[in-house]
Amino acid sequence: MRLLTVTFLIAALLGCSDERTVRTADSSVAVPPPPTAPAFGGGASAYTTIEIAAGGGRISGEVRVEGDIPRDTMVRPAADVQACGDAFLDATISRYGDRMAGVVVWLVDARSGKPLPLNRRFEVMHTRCRLSPRVQAVRAGGTLNIRSADRTVHHARFLRSVDSSTITVVTEHDAGQVVPDEGVLALPGRIEVRCDVHPWTRGWILVFDHPYFTMTDRRGSFAMDSIPPGRYRMIAWHERFGAFDETIEVARGETARVSMVLRARD
């Protein structure tokens, strides 16, 4: 009986030892980053800078909208009225006739070409419990300054659109605070910004590891230059209309003209 008890004791100790080893090994394994969405060059080779013969080609275009335009929402905050206001129009659409401003446009498969933009510092600000800019396009690897102009608490949550995982949550307690973060813009992809305290607060940051991206101006126009000759998939994205793509051919020394159309979705 005593021998049997000792045997069980040794087996139990060995089992506990194995379990501890497994837990230690699991905790030391680094969690891999989420995959880059195909729309942002997922699975493609790293971007490289090359010399572009004769300055390459150019793209000049516009983004128009067809169909019923969705209405903006009237928000009536139930709390923090002094900081947020008692009511405001949550404007998401800016247009000039049938042309759309604030649309992000980029070339998906541009994996070599001109140097990346020099700017490596970007900003998003809480103002009256809304984000400014609401949508922006930036280069990967930069620093994001999260600012607040509000005398209230904000919990800015940054989410990867590819898998809805949280990158980080930045808390600000008062007006004038600035929190720099170097991890939010580490990977290419679309990032949604929310506030855990004020659920109507929304924003978007589209992060690129190449220089062939832009946004339409107030008249819905855009342009890109120094593009290596070739055929490209071009995407136009707007938070209310989603993404639309088109194939475009770029020739050396010439300007390819394109008119992209966003259509309201059911």
PDB file of N, CA and C in Angstrom, residues 48-83:
ATOM      1  N   THR A  48      10.480  48.104 -52.911  1.00  0.00           N
ATOM      2  CA  THR A  48      11.860  48.516 -53.150  1.00  0.00           C
ATOM      3  C   THR A  48      11.886  49.790 -53.991  1.00  0.00           C
ATOM      4  N   THR A  49      12.846  50.641 -53.706  1.00  0.00           N
ATOM      5  CA  THR A  49      13.027  51.872 -54.477  1.00  0.00           C
ATOM      6  C   THR A  49      13.921  51.595 -55.681  1.00  0.00           C
ATOM      7  N   ILE A  50      13.482  52.049 -56.853  1.00  0.00           N
ATOM      8  CA  ILE A  50      14.257  51.851 -58.077  1.00  0.00           C
ATOM      9  C   ILE A  50      14.345  53.168 -58.841  1.00  0.00           C
ATOM     10  N   GLU A  51      15.280  53.228 -59.777  1.00  0.00           N
ATOM     11  CA  GLU A  51      15.358  54.392 -60.661  1.00  0.00           C
ATOM     12  C   GLU A  51      14.319  54.227 -61.761  1.00  0.00           C
ATOM     13  N   ILE A  52      13.521  55.263 -61.983  1.00  0.00           N
ATOM     14  CA  ILE A  52      12.430  55.187 -62.946  1.00  0.00           C
ATOM     15  C   ILE A  52      12.839  55.909 -64.222  1.00  0.00           C
ATOM     16  N   ALA A  53      12.924  55.165 -65.299  1.00  0.00           N
ATOM     17  CA  ALA A  53      13.374  55.734 -66.568  1.00  0.00           C
ATOM     18  C   ALA A  53      12.399  56.779 -67.082  1.00  0.00           C
ATOM     19  N   ALA A  54      12.955  57.917 -67.496  1.00  0.00           N
ATOM     20  CA  ALA A  54      12.172  59.012 -68.096  1.00  0.00           C
ATOM     21  C   ALA A  54      11.043  59.486 -67.190  1.00  0.00           C
ATOM     22  N   GLY A  55      11.216  59.313 -65.890  1.00  0.00           N
ATOM     23  CA  GLY A  55      10.215  59.816 -64.949  1.00  0.00           C
ATOM     24  C   GLY A  55       8.971  58.970 -64.824  1.00  0.00           C
ATOM     25  N   GLY A  56       8.918  57.842 -65.558  1.00  0.00           N
ATOM     26  CA  GLY A  56       7.771  56.959 -65.454  1.00  0.00           C
ATOM     27  C   GLY A  56       6.502  57.560 -66.039  1.00  0.00           C
ATOM     28  N   GLY A  57       5.370  57.088 -65.552  1.00  0.00           N
ATOM     29  CA  GLY A  57       4.084  57.582 -66.025  1.00  0.00           C
ATOM     30  C   GLY A  57       3.326  58.295 -64.915  1.00  0.00           C
ATOM     31  N   ARG A  58       2.134  58.764 -65.241  1.00  0.00           N
ATOM     32  CA  ARG A  58       1.338  59.544 -64.298  1.00  0.00           C
ATOM     33  C   ARG A  58      -0.120  59.116 -64.400  1.00  0.00           C
ATOM     34  N   ILE A  59      -0.848  59.272 -63.302  1.00  0.00           N
ATOM     35  CA  ILE A  59      -2.286  59.009 -63.286  1.00  0.00           C
ATOM     36  C   ILE A  59      -2.999  60.266 -62.836  1.00  0.00           C
ATOM     37  N   SER A  60      -4.015  60.660 -63.550  1.00  0.00           N
ATOM     38  CA  SER A  60      -4.863  61.800 -63.183  1.00  0.00           C
ATOM     39  C   SER A  60      -6.303  61.317 -63.226  1.00  0.00           C
ATOM     40  N   GLY A  61      -7.056  61.583 -62.161  1.00  0.00           N
ATOM     41  CA  GLY A  61      -8.413  61.055 -62.150  1.00  0.00           C
ATOM     42  C   GLY A  61      -9.359  61.786 -61.232  1.00  0.00           C
ATOM     43  N   GLU A  62     -10.555  61.241 -61.168  1.00  0.00           N
ATOM     44  CA  GLU A  62     -11.606  61.780 -60.322  1.00  0.00           C
ATOM     45  C   GLU A  62     -12.427  60.611 -59.784  1.00  0.00           C
ATOM     46  N   VAL A  63     -13.094  60.851 -58.660  1.00  0.00           N
ATOM     47  CA  VAL A  63     -14.007  59.852 -58.096  1.00  0.00           C
ATOM     48  C   VAL A  63     -15.387  60.475 -58.031  1.00  0.00           C
ATOM     49  N   ARG A  64     -16.349  59.815 -58.709  1.00  0.00           N
ATOM     50  CA  ARG A  64     -17.718  60.296 -58.719  1.00  0.00           C
ATOM     51  C   ARG A  64     -18.619  59.329 -57.970  1.00  0.00           C
ATOM     52  N   VAL A  65     -19.815  59.786 -57.651  1.00  0.00           N
ATOM     53  CA  VAL A  65     -20.778  58.954 -56.933  1.00  0.00           C
ATOM     54  C   VAL A  65     -22.076  58.888 -57.722  1.00  0.00           C
ATOM     55  N   GLU A  66     -22.674  57.704 -57.756  1.00  0.00           N
ATOM     56  CA  GLU A  66     -23.948  57.506 -58.427  1.00  0.00           C
ATOM     57  C   GLU A  66     -24.933  56.847 -57.467  1.00  0.00           C
ATOM     58  N   GLY A  67     -26.227  57.084 -57.708  1.00  0.00           N
ATOM     59  CA  GLY A  67     -27.245  56.481 -56.861  1.00  0.00           C
ATOM     60  C   GLY A  67     -27.621  57.369 -55.694  1.00  0.00           C
ATOM     61  N   ASP A  68     -28.432  56.840 -54.822  1.00  0.00           N
ATOM     62  CA  ASP A  68     -28.889  57.588 -53.649  1.00  0.00           C
ATOM     63  C   ASP A  68     -27.731  57.808 -52.685  1.00  0.00           C
ATOM     64  N   ILE A  69     -27.574  59.050 -52.240  1.00  0.00           N
ATOM     65  CA  ILE A  69     -26.518  59.387 -51.282  1.00  0.00           C
ATOM     66  C   ILE A  69     -27.030  59.118 -49.867  1.00  0.00           C
ATOM     67  N   PRO A  70     -26.346  58.282 -49.090  1.00  0.00           N
ATOM     68  CA  PRO A  70     -26.803  58.042 -47.721  1.00  0.00           C
ATOM     69  C   PRO A  70     -26.751  59.314 -46.887  1.00  0.00           C
ATOM     70  N   ARG A  71     -27.743  59.476 -46.024  1.00  0.00           N
ATOM     71  CA  ARG A  71     -27.802  60.670 -45.188  1.00  0.00           C
ATOM     72  C   ARG A  71     -26.862  60.552 -43.994  1.00  0.00           C
ATOM     73  N   ASP A  72     -26.315  61.707 -43.577  1.00  0.00           N
ATOM     74  CA  ASP A  72     -25.516  61.742 -42.362  1.00  0.00           C
ATOM     75  C   ASP A  72     -26.428  61.621 -41.142  1.00  0.00           C
ATOM     76  N   THR A  73     -25.848  61.206 -40.035  1.00  0.00           N
ATOM     77  CA  THR A  73     -26.607  60.929 -38.818  1.00  0.00           C
ATOM     78  C   THR A  73     -26.533  62.094 -37.841  1.00  0.00           C
ATOM     79  N   MET A  74     -27.661  62.412 -37.219  1.00  0.00           N
ATOM     80  CA  MET A  74     -27.676  63.404 -36.150  1.00  0.00           C
ATOM     81  C   MET A  74     -27.398  62.697 -34.829  1.00  0.00           C
ATOM     82  N   VAL A  75     -26.359  63.138 -34.132  1.00  0.00           N
ATOM     83  CA  VAL A  75     -25.962  62.528 -32.859  1.00  0.00           C
ATOM     84  C   VAL A  75     -26.363  63.447 -31.715  1.00  0.00           C
ATOM     85  N   ARG A  76     -26.995  62.866 -30.693  1.00  0.00           N
ATOM     86  CA  ARG A  76     -27.389  63.617 -29.497  1.00  0.00           C
ATOM     87  C   ARG A  76     -26.766  62.940 -28.280  1.00  0.00           C
ATOM     88  N   PRO A  77     -25.593  63.405 -27.862  1.00  0.00           N
ATOM     89  CA  PRO A  77     -24.900  62.767 -26.737  1.00  0.00           C
ATOM     90  C   PRO A  77     -25.750  62.766 -25.473  1.00  0.00           C
ATOM     91  N   ALA A  78     -25.739  61.624 -24.794  1.00  0.00           N
ATOM     92  CA  ALA A  78     -26.486  61.511 -23.533  1.00  0.00           C
ATOM     93  C   ALA A  78     -25.624  61.891 -22.337  1.00  0.00           C
ATOM     94  N   ALA A  79     -24.315  62.019 -22.530  1.00  0.00           N
ATOM     95  CA  ALA A  79     -23.393  62.383 -21.451  1.00  0.00           C
ATOM     96  C   ALA A  79     -22.296  63.270 -22.026  1.00  0.00           C
ATOM     97  N   ASP A  80     -21.523  63.897 -21.143  1.00  0.00           N
ATOM     98  CA  ASP A  80     -20.425  64.780 -21.560  1.00  0.00           C
ATOM     99  C   ASP A  80     -20.898  65.876 -22.511  1.00  0.00           C
ATOM    100  N   VAL A  81     -22.083  66.389 -22.254  1.00  0.00           N
ATOM    101  CA  VAL A  81     -22.656  67.404 -23.149  1.00  0.00           C
ATOM    102  C   VAL A  81     -21.787  68.657 -23.189  1.00  0.00           C
ATOM    103  N   GLN A  82     -21.203  69.018 -22.062  1.00  0.00           N
ATOM    104  CA  GLN A  82     -20.377  70.228 -22.017  1.00  0.00           C
ATOM    105  C   GLN A  82     -19.172  70.102 -22.950  1.00  0.00           C
ATOM    106  N   ALA A  83     -18.586  68.905 -23.026  1.00  0.00           N
ATOM    107  CA  ALA A  83     -17.416  68.702 -23.881  1.00  0.00           C
ATOM    108  C   ALA A  83     -17.802  68.349 -25.317  1.00  0.00           C
TER     109      ALA A  83
END
